[in-house]
């Protein structure tokens, strides 16, 4: 039997998708199982492929976000703003971790505060 890291157990038929910060609230159902090392019950991967930590631990800390923002492990690399982008941005990563505007909100300016989309100024002066 292969040796596994701390807080892991070996299974010849475990879940094809291991839970981590990114998919903590998602329920993924697989038709096939996978062989390998999996987190012990009550543990979760801190990041995909990372170490297993207790689900209740403070080692999975989500940063505090500002008003009208929520934290996400996998958000857009470029967030919508009141002023539409002049050029299309191609992201190197599929997603980025951090605070994003709540649904129905956009950044007033890039990196700025989140405001209701309906509250965007008609003419934005930068």
Short mmCIF file of C-alpha atoms in Angstrom, two decimals:
data_model
loop_
_atom_site.label_atom_id
_atom_site.label_comp_id
_atom_site.label_asym_id
_atom_site.label_seq_id
_atom_site.Cartn_x
_atom_site.Cartn_y
_atom_site.Cartn_z
CA UNK A 1 0.00 0.00 0.00
CA UNK A 2 1.43 3.43 -0.94
CA UNK A 3 2.38 5.77 1.88
CA UNK A 4 0.35 8.96 2.26
CA UNK A 5 1.11 12.30 3.88
CA UNK A 6 -0.11 13.43 7.28
CA UNK A 7 -3.93 13.49 7.67
CA UNK A 8 -4.34 11.40 4.51
CA UNK A 9 -5.48 7.83 3.97
CA UNK A 10 -5.02 5.61 0.94
CA UNK A 11 -8.07 4.42 -1.00
CA UNK A 12 -8.23 2.32 -4.12
CA UNK A 13 -11.62 3.87 -4.92
CA UNK A 14 -11.93 7.43 -3.59
CA UNK A 15 -13.74 10.48 -4.94
CA UNK A 16 -12.55 11.69 -8.34
CA UNK A 17 -12.66 15.30 -7.02
CA UNK A 18 -11.13 16.10 -3.64
CA UNK A 19 -12.69 18.95 -1.66
CA UNK A 20 -10.61 22.08 -1.19
CA UNK A 21 -11.16 25.78 -0.60
CA UNK A 22 -12.12 26.17 -4.27
CA UNK A 23 -14.85 23.54 -4.28
CA UNK A 24 -15.80 23.57 -0.59
CA UNK A 25 -19.45 24.39 -1.20
CA UNK A 26 -19.81 22.59 -4.52
CA UNK A 27 -21.13 19.04 -4.59
CA UNK A 28 -19.46 17.12 -7.39
CA UNK A 29 -20.69 13.66 -8.27
CA UNK A 30 -18.43 11.28 -10.15
CA UNK A 31 -19.34 8.18 -12.08
CA UNK A 32 -15.88 6.70 -11.56
CA UNK A 33 -13.66 6.53 -8.50
CA UNK A 34 -9.95 7.32 -8.27
CA UNK A 35 -7.04 5.58 -6.56
CA UNK A 36 -4.70 7.54 -4.32
CA UNK A 37 -4.25 9.42 -1.07
CA UNK A 38 -7.29 11.30 0.25
CA UNK A 39 -7.90 13.53 3.25
CA UNK A 40 -9.08 11.71 6.38
CA UNK A 41 -12.72 12.33 7.41
CA UNK A 42 -13.05 15.83 8.91
CA UNK A 43 -10.14 17.15 6.82
CA UNK A 44 -10.01 19.08 3.58
CA UNK A 45 -7.25 20.20 1.21
CA UNK A 46 -6.18 23.76 1.92
CA UNK A 47 -5.61 24.16 -1.83
CA UNK A 48 -5.94 21.55 -4.60
CA UNK A 49 -3.01 19.16 -4.22
CA UNK A 50 -2.02 20.82 -0.94
CA UNK A 51 -1.92 19.50 2.62
CA UNK A 52 -5.01 18.22 4.43
CA UNK A 53 -6.14 20.45 7.32
CA UNK A 54 -9.12 20.10 9.69
CA UNK A 55 -12.28 21.60 8.21
CA UNK A 56 -12.82 23.56 11.43
CA UNK A 57 -9.26 24.86 11.60
CA UNK A 58 -8.38 28.49 11.46
CA UNK A 59 -5.75 27.63 8.86
CA UNK A 60 -8.45 28.07 6.22
CA UNK A 61 -8.84 31.80 6.67
CA UNK A 62 -10.71 33.94 4.27
CA UNK A 63 -9.62 37.56 4.09
CA UNK A 64 -11.99 40.27 5.21
CA UNK A 65 -13.53 42.03 2.28
CA UNK A 66 -14.80 45.58 2.05
CA UNK A 67 -18.43 46.61 1.91
CA UNK A 68 -20.39 45.04 -0.98
CA UNK A 69 -17.61 42.48 -1.58
CA UNK A 70 -17.38 38.75 -1.00
CA UNK A 71 -14.34 36.49 -0.89
CA UNK A 72 -13.90 33.84 -3.55
CA UNK A 73 -11.23 31.25 -4.13
CA UNK A 74 -11.81 31.45 -7.87
CA UNK A 75 -13.00 34.79 -9.21
CA UNK A 76 -12.50 36.65 -12.48
CA UNK A 77 -9.01 37.99 -13.18
CA UNK A 78 -10.56 41.30 -14.30
CA UNK A 79 -13.65 42.65 -12.54
CA UNK A 80 -16.36 44.72 -14.20
CA UNK A 81 -16.29 48.46 -13.57
CA UNK A 82 -18.67 51.36 -14.20
CA UNK A 83 -16.54 52.29 -17.19
CA UNK A 84 -16.35 49.49 -19.76
CA UNK A 85 -12.85 48.30 -20.63
CA UNK A 86 -11.40 49.85 -23.77
CA UNK A 87 -9.45 46.71 -24.60
CA UNK A 88 -10.15 43.05 -24.02
CA UNK A 89 -7.90 41.50 -21.38
CA UNK A 90 -6.72 37.92 -21.77
CA UNK A 91 -6.01 36.29 -18.42
CA UNK A 92 -3.13 33.91 -17.89
CA UNK A 93 -5.00 32.17 -15.07
CA UNK A 94 -8.50 30.74 -15.32
CA UNK A 95 -9.40 32.44 -12.04
CA UNK A 96 -7.91 34.41 -9.16
CA UNK A 97 -8.40 34.34 -5.40
CA UNK A 98 -9.61 37.43 -3.56
CA UNK A 99 -12.49 39.81 -2.91
CA UNK A 100 -14.99 40.47 -5.68
CA UNK A 101 -18.10 42.63 -5.88
CA UNK A 102 -21.37 41.06 -4.75
CA UNK A 103 -23.86 40.17 -7.51
CA UNK A 104 -25.43 43.33 -8.93
CA UNK A 105 -22.37 45.43 -8.00
CA UNK A 106 -19.36 46.58 -10.02
CA UNK A 107 -16.18 48.45 -9.16
CA UNK A 108 -16.56 52.21 -9.54
CA UNK A 109 -13.07 52.20 -11.07
CA UNK A 110 -10.53 49.39 -11.40
CA UNK A 111 -9.48 48.42 -7.87
CA UNK A 112 -12.04 50.83 -6.36
CA UNK A 113 -15.10 50.38 -4.19
CA UNK A 114 -18.04 48.24 -5.29
CA UNK A 115 -21.23 50.15 -6.10
CA UNK A 116 -24.62 49.08 -7.40
CA UNK A 117 -24.44 48.94 -11.16
CA UNK A 118 -27.49 51.22 -11.28
CA UNK A 119 -25.56 53.83 -9.23
CA UNK A 120 -22.72 54.18 -11.73
CA UNK A 121 -22.31 57.79 -12.85
CA UNK A 122 -23.59 58.50 -16.35
CA UNK A 123 -20.24 60.09 -17.21
CA UNK A 124 -17.32 58.81 -15.19
CA UNK A 125 -14.52 61.32 -14.68
CA UNK A 126 -11.20 59.71 -13.76
#
